[in-house]
Amino acid sequence: MGSLNTTFRDGFILVGFSDWPQLELFLFVFISIFYSLTLLGNTSIIALCGLDPQLHTPMYFFLSHLSFLDLCFTTSTVPQLLINLQGQDRTITYGGCLAQLYIYLSLGSTECVLLVVMAFDRYAAVCRPLHYTTIMHSQLCHALAMSSWVGGFINSLIQTGLVMTMPLCGYHLNHFFCEMPVFLKLACENTGGTEAKMFVARVIIVALPAVLILISYAHIAQAVLKVKSTSGRRKAFGTCGSHLLVVFLFYGSAIYTYLQPINSYSEKEGKFVALFYTIITPILNPLIYTLRNKDMKGAFWKVIWQNYDSASAQELNSFHDSGSKLSWMKRESNSVIVSVWPLWRNLMQLSSNLVCNQNCGKN
């Protein structure tokens, strides 16, 4: 069995879904389509939040950050997976694997913190509506977003550093990307101390945010039930329900992967769970926030109609330009006719006189 030095020199082989070769073509087509839709959907949300002034609010500011996170999160794993599914090259260098692990953990940890920030924003909007603009001012929103990114990258730096200290035996990673539980499976010796440190870090970044989100939504539910207006209650439940659905999808798969003991972790099941939160969840977020959100749908159609109106205006201007050209041509042709007509009339008179003189001479 190889040691850490051998692993560093030779890199790793990502087994991926080679255990099920009959699924590789289907997965390649399926993942390619979903990846394209993820890029399109999340890019559209970012563009709409920037173009529509009505969406320049804290909620959509954090939503644009979430969409950007999903773009980066899925891009950190999917291109490598598509290459592996083609069967051409399943290898990855040791440095590339650590870089992928660091970036992936950074983005995932950032999303964990960002979802807490979004829950706090909904809590302030529903439970403190009169003070919402005072609480969620621009400086605080930027500070919370920056804290999410910094906290996520610091957590990833700690866990990636702990992985680098473990001696690894073997170079076959039974996964389609470099994920933390798979590295723990390759450890040569007892890593109880390292695993305990990693577990504490994961509890802080996964379990604690999940508890804070549940507490905030418990307060939100109490406040919404006190609202007498049916439309107001429906709007609050619709907005918060979208966010809560995203939370359950993300944290459910994260808790299954990172908070269970490493001895009970199944690499085969872990592949499909990872496929869910790296492929399915990033495409569901745009659908959840657009199909269940009237503001996003209104902004989308507003942008579409603005583009249509601008295109129609350009066509109308070109039509007016062509019409003015036609009228100019008519005026020019009329002026030519007016100027040529006297000359033509004189020529006709002269020719008739000549014909008459000839006839009279013959007689």
PDB file of C-alpha atoms in Angstrom, residues 7-169:
ATOM      1  CA  THR A   7       0.069   9.483  -3.111  1.00  0.00           C
ATOM      2  CA  PHE A   8       1.645  12.880  -3.570  1.00  0.00           C
ATOM      3  CA  ARG A   9       3.743  11.652  -6.488  1.00  0.00           C
ATOM      4  CA  ASP A  10       1.155   9.522  -8.276  1.00  0.00           C
ATOM      5  CA  GLY A  11      -2.024  11.416  -7.462  1.00  0.00           C
ATOM      6  CA  PHE A  12      -5.407   9.718  -7.196  1.00  0.00           C
ATOM      7  CA  ILE A  13      -7.777   7.756  -9.395  1.00  0.00           C
ATOM      8  CA  LEU A  14     -11.411   8.806  -9.120  1.00  0.00           C
ATOM      9  CA  VAL A  15     -13.438   5.626  -9.471  1.00  0.00           C
ATOM     10  CA  GLY A  16     -16.646   7.579 -10.047  1.00  0.00           C
ATOM     11  CA  PHE A  17     -19.479   5.513 -11.487  1.00  0.00           C
ATOM     12  CA  SER A  18     -17.270   2.943 -13.226  1.00  0.00           C
ATOM     13  CA  ASP A  19     -18.907   0.313 -11.005  1.00  0.00           C
ATOM     14  CA  TRP A  20     -22.051   0.897 -13.092  1.00  0.00           C
ATOM     15  CA  PRO A  21     -20.753   1.286 -16.676  1.00  0.00           C
ATOM     16  CA  GLN A  22     -24.284   0.930 -18.065  1.00  0.00           C
ATOM     17  CA  LEU A  23     -25.236   4.168 -16.278  1.00  0.00           C
ATOM     18  CA  GLU A  24     -22.338   6.305 -17.470  1.00  0.00           C
ATOM     19  CA  LEU A  25     -23.878   7.430 -20.782  1.00  0.00           C
ATOM     20  CA  PHE A  26     -27.197   8.201 -19.141  1.00  0.00           C
ATOM     21  CA  LEU A  27     -25.487  10.104 -16.322  1.00  0.00           C
ATOM     22  CA  PHE A  28     -23.364  12.054 -18.801  1.00  0.00           C
ATOM     23  CA  VAL A  29     -26.441  13.279 -20.712  1.00  0.00           C
ATOM     24  CA  PHE A  30     -28.462  13.842 -17.540  1.00  0.00           C
ATOM     25  CA  ILE A  31     -25.712  15.797 -15.765  1.00  0.00           C
ATOM     26  CA  SER A  32     -24.871  17.847 -18.875  1.00  0.00           C
ATOM     27  CA  ILE A  33     -28.482  18.990 -19.204  1.00  0.00           C
ATOM     28  CA  PHE A  34     -28.863  19.784 -15.524  1.00  0.00           C
ATOM     29  CA  TYR A  35     -25.532  21.596 -15.408  1.00  0.00           C
ATOM     30  CA  SER A  36     -26.555  23.781 -18.343  1.00  0.00           C
ATOM     31  CA  LEU A  37     -29.889  24.551 -16.671  1.00  0.00           C
ATOM     32  CA  THR A  38     -28.081  25.368 -13.418  1.00  0.00           C
ATOM     33  CA  LEU A  39     -25.849  27.870 -15.183  1.00  0.00           C
ATOM     34  CA  LEU A  40     -28.809  29.418 -16.993  1.00  0.00           C
ATOM     35  CA  GLY A  41     -31.128  29.575 -13.970  1.00  0.00           C
ATOM     36  CA  ASN A  42     -28.677  30.987 -11.440  1.00  0.00           C
ATOM     37  CA  THR A  43     -27.197  33.438 -13.926  1.00  0.00           C
ATOM     38  CA  SER A  44     -30.729  34.667 -14.695  1.00  0.00           C
ATOM     39  CA  ILE A  45     -31.422  35.251 -10.995  1.00  0.00           C
ATOM     40  CA  ILE A  46     -28.202  37.246 -10.597  1.00  0.00           C
ATOM     41  CA  ALA A  47     -29.029  39.307 -13.696  1.00  0.00           C
ATOM     42  CA  LEU A  48     -32.623  39.983 -12.599  1.00  0.00           C
ATOM     43  CA  CYS A  49     -31.541  41.030  -9.107  1.00  0.00           C
ATOM     44  CA  GLY A  50     -29.134  43.495 -10.671  1.00  0.00           C
ATOM     45  CA  LEU A  51     -31.381  44.854 -13.443  1.00  0.00           C
ATOM     46  CA  ASP A  52     -34.684  45.370 -11.622  1.00  0.00           C
ATOM     47  CA  PRO A  53     -34.582  48.226  -9.066  1.00  0.00           C
ATOM     48  CA  GLN A  54     -37.512  46.675  -7.173  1.00  0.00           C
ATOM     49  CA  LEU A  55     -35.294  43.701  -6.345  1.00  0.00           C
ATOM     50  CA  HIS A  56     -32.598  45.848  -4.740  1.00  0.00           C
ATOM     51  CA  THR A  57     -33.606  44.651  -1.267  1.00  0.00           C
ATOM     52  CA  PRO A  58     -31.710  42.601   1.368  1.00  0.00           C
ATOM     53  CA  MET A  59     -33.611  39.418   0.518  1.00  0.00           C
ATOM     54  CA  TYR A  60     -32.630  39.464  -3.158  1.00  0.00           C
ATOM     55  CA  PHE A  61     -29.137  40.705  -2.333  1.00  0.00           C
ATOM     56  CA  PHE A  62     -28.567  37.499  -0.352  1.00  0.00           C
ATOM     57  CA  LEU A  63     -30.376  35.473  -3.014  1.00  0.00           C
ATOM     58  CA  SER A  64     -27.918  36.688  -5.656  1.00  0.00           C
ATOM     59  CA  HIS A  65     -25.070  35.565  -3.376  1.00  0.00           C
ATOM     60  CA  LEU A  66     -26.749  32.159  -3.026  1.00  0.00           C
ATOM     61  CA  SER A  67     -27.081  31.837  -6.802  1.00  0.00           C
ATOM     62  CA  PHE A  68     -23.436  32.751  -7.290  1.00  0.00           C
ATOM     63  CA  LEU A  69     -22.506  30.161  -4.658  1.00  0.00           C
ATOM     64  CA  ASP A  70     -24.523  27.502  -6.458  1.00  0.00           C
ATOM     65  CA  LEU A  71     -22.798  28.356  -9.730  1.00  0.00           C
ATOM     66  CA  CYS A  72     -19.358  27.961  -8.181  1.00  0.00           C
ATOM     67  CA  PHE A  73     -20.405  24.974  -6.049  1.00  0.00           C
ATOM     68  CA  THR A  74     -21.561  22.853  -8.968  1.00  0.00           C
ATOM     69  CA  THR A  75     -18.737  24.037 -11.256  1.00  0.00           C
ATOM     70  CA  SER A  76     -16.140  22.836  -8.738  1.00  0.00           C
ATOM     71  CA  THR A  77     -17.175  19.205  -9.321  1.00  0.00           C
ATOM     72  CA  VAL A  78     -19.253  18.750 -12.488  1.00  0.00           C
ATOM     73  CA  PRO A  79     -16.604  19.373 -15.201  1.00  0.00           C
ATOM     74  CA  GLN A  80     -14.329  16.791 -13.581  1.00  0.00           C
ATOM     75  CA  LEU A  81     -17.254  14.371 -13.341  1.00  0.00           C
ATOM     76  CA  LEU A  82     -18.132  14.787 -17.039  1.00  0.00           C
ATOM     77  CA  ILE A  83     -14.533  14.022 -17.988  1.00  0.00           C
ATOM     78  CA  ASN A  84     -14.564  10.921 -15.802  1.00  0.00           C
ATOM     79  CA  LEU A  85     -17.844   9.696 -17.277  1.00  0.00           C
ATOM     80  CA  GLN A  86     -16.275   9.733 -20.735  1.00  0.00           C
ATOM     81  CA  GLY A  87     -13.690   7.280 -19.381  1.00  0.00           C
ATOM     82  CA  GLN A  88     -10.761   9.068 -20.971  1.00  0.00           C
ATOM     83  CA  ASP A  89      -8.908  10.134 -17.845  1.00  0.00           C
ATOM     84  CA  ARG A  90      -9.940   9.383 -14.266  1.00  0.00           C
ATOM     85  CA  THR A  91      -6.775  10.617 -12.594  1.00  0.00           C
ATOM     86  CA  ILE A  92      -6.323  13.772 -10.551  1.00  0.00           C
ATOM     87  CA  THR A  93      -3.125  15.077  -9.008  1.00  0.00           C
ATOM     88  CA  TYR A  94      -2.647  15.308  -5.275  1.00  0.00           C
ATOM     89  CA  GLY A  95      -2.491  19.104  -5.421  1.00  0.00           C
ATOM     90  CA  GLY A  96      -5.541  19.269  -7.675  1.00  0.00           C
ATOM     91  CA  CYS A  97      -7.469  16.998  -5.347  1.00  0.00           C
ATOM     92  CA  LEU A  98      -6.640  19.123  -2.295  1.00  0.00           C
ATOM     93  CA  ALA A  99      -7.543  22.290  -4.222  1.00  0.00           C
ATOM     94  CA  GLN A 100     -10.895  20.784  -5.201  1.00  0.00           C
ATOM     95  CA  LEU A 101     -11.514  19.685  -1.605  1.00  0.00           C
ATOM     96  CA  TYR A 102     -10.679  23.155  -0.286  1.00  0.00           C
ATOM     97  CA  ILE A 103     -12.837  25.022  -2.800  1.00  0.00           C
ATOM     98  CA  TYR A 104     -15.741  22.598  -2.423  1.00  0.00           C
ATOM     99  CA  LEU A 105     -15.684  22.773   1.392  1.00  0.00           C
ATOM    100  CA  SER A 106     -15.316  26.562   1.275  1.00  0.00           C
ATOM    101  CA  LEU A 107     -18.369  27.028  -0.911  1.00  0.00           C
ATOM    102  CA  GLY A 108     -20.439  24.492   1.029  1.00  0.00           C
ATOM    103  CA  SER A 109     -19.509  26.064   4.370  1.00  0.00           C
ATOM    104  CA  THR A 110     -20.266  29.537   3.023  1.00  0.00           C
ATOM    105  CA  GLU A 111     -23.714  28.381   1.934  1.00  0.00           C
ATOM    106  CA  CYS A 112     -24.382  26.970   5.415  1.00  0.00           C
ATOM    107  CA  VAL A 113     -23.700  30.370   6.974  1.00  0.00           C
ATOM    108  CA  LEU A 114     -25.483  32.292   4.216  1.00  0.00           C
ATOM    109  CA  LEU A 115     -28.690  30.320   4.746  1.00  0.00           C
ATOM    110  CA  VAL A 116     -28.611  31.402   8.411  1.00  0.00           C
ATOM    111  CA  VAL A 117     -28.218  35.010   7.297  1.00  0.00           C
ATOM    112  CA  MET A 118     -31.192  34.641   4.953  1.00  0.00           C
ATOM    113  CA  ALA A 119     -33.234  33.163   7.804  1.00  0.00           C
ATOM    114  CA  PHE A 120     -32.340  36.163   9.967  1.00  0.00           C
ATOM    115  CA  ASP A 121     -33.418  38.474   7.157  1.00  0.00           C
ATOM    116  CA  ARG A 122     -36.819  36.732   6.971  1.00  0.00           C
ATOM    117  CA  TYR A 123     -37.116  36.897  10.758  1.00  0.00           C
ATOM    118  CA  ALA A 124     -36.522  40.651  10.708  1.00  0.00           C
ATOM    119  CA  ALA A 125     -38.990  41.138   7.834  1.00  0.00           C
ATOM    120  CA  VAL A 126     -41.816  39.139   9.432  1.00  0.00           C
ATOM    121  CA  CYS A 127     -41.312  39.645  13.163  1.00  0.00           C
ATOM    122  CA  ARG A 128     -39.967  43.235  13.068  1.00  0.00           C
ATOM    123  CA  PRO A 129     -41.610  44.730   9.956  1.00  0.00           C
ATOM    124  CA  LEU A 130     -41.645  48.334  11.237  1.00  0.00           C
ATOM    125  CA  HIS A 131     -37.919  48.260  12.003  1.00  0.00           C
ATOM    126  CA  TYR A 132     -36.892  46.105   9.055  1.00  0.00           C
ATOM    127  CA  THR A 133     -35.262  48.845   6.991  1.00  0.00           C
ATOM    128  CA  THR A 134     -33.451  50.117  10.063  1.00  0.00           C
ATOM    129  CA  ILE A 135     -32.172  46.675  11.021  1.00  0.00           C
ATOM    130  CA  MET A 136     -31.223  45.381   7.571  1.00  0.00           C
ATOM    131  CA  HIS A 137     -29.384  48.432   6.311  1.00  0.00           C
ATOM    132  CA  SER A 138     -26.873  48.242   3.497  1.00  0.00           C
ATOM    133  CA  GLN A 139     -23.738  48.112   5.655  1.00  0.00           C
ATOM    134  CA  LEU A 140     -25.076  45.240   7.745  1.00  0.00           C
ATOM    135  CA  CYS A 141     -26.095  43.270   4.641  1.00  0.00           C
ATOM    136  CA  HIS A 142     -22.625  43.594   3.140  1.00  0.00           C
ATOM    137  CA  ALA A 143     -21.020  42.714   6.475  1.00  0.00           C
ATOM    138  CA  LEU A 144     -23.169  39.589   6.854  1.00  0.00           C
ATOM    139  CA  ALA A 145     -22.439  38.458   3.310  1.00  0.00           C
ATOM    140  CA  MET A 146     -18.720  39.018   3.781  1.00  0.00           C
ATOM    141  CA  SER A 147     -18.799  37.150   7.102  1.00  0.00           C
ATOM    142  CA  SER A 148     -20.417  34.179   5.390  1.00  0.00           C
ATOM    143  CA  TRP A 149     -17.648  33.993   2.817  1.00  0.00           C
ATOM    144  CA  VAL A 150     -14.837  34.491   5.330  1.00  0.00           C
ATOM    145  CA  GLY A 151     -16.291  31.961   7.786  1.00  0.00           C
ATOM    146  CA  GLY A 152     -16.722  29.354   5.061  1.00  0.00           C
ATOM    147  CA  PHE A 153     -13.164  29.700   3.782  1.00  0.00           C
ATOM    148  CA  ILE A 154     -11.685  29.599   7.289  1.00  0.00           C
ATOM    149  CA  ASN A 155     -13.595  26.405   8.117  1.00  0.00           C
ATOM    150  CA  SER A 156     -12.415  24.817   4.883  1.00  0.00           C
ATOM    151  CA  LEU A 157      -8.835  25.844   5.587  1.00  0.00           C
ATOM    152  CA  ILE A 158      -8.943  24.098   8.975  1.00  0.00           C
ATOM    153  CA  GLN A 159     -10.427  20.866   7.648  1.00  0.00           C
ATOM    154  CA  THR A 160      -8.178  20.723   4.579  1.00  0.00           C
ATOM    155  CA  GLY A 161      -5.154  21.276   6.791  1.00  0.00           C
ATOM    156  CA  LEU A 162      -6.220  18.361   8.995  1.00  0.00           C
ATOM    157  CA  VAL A 163      -6.542  16.136   5.914  1.00  0.00           C
ATOM    158  CA  MET A 164      -3.006  16.988   4.844  1.00  0.00           C
ATOM    159  CA  THR A 165      -1.662  15.731   8.177  1.00  0.00           C
ATOM    160  CA  MET A 166      -3.199  12.258   7.764  1.00  0.00           C
ATOM    161  CA  PRO A 167      -1.094   9.449   6.255  1.00  0.00           C
ATOM    162  CA  LEU A 168      -3.068   7.955   3.378  1.00  0.00           C
ATOM    163  CA  CYS A 169      -2.887   4.374   2.110  1.00  0.00           C
TER     164      CYS A 169
END
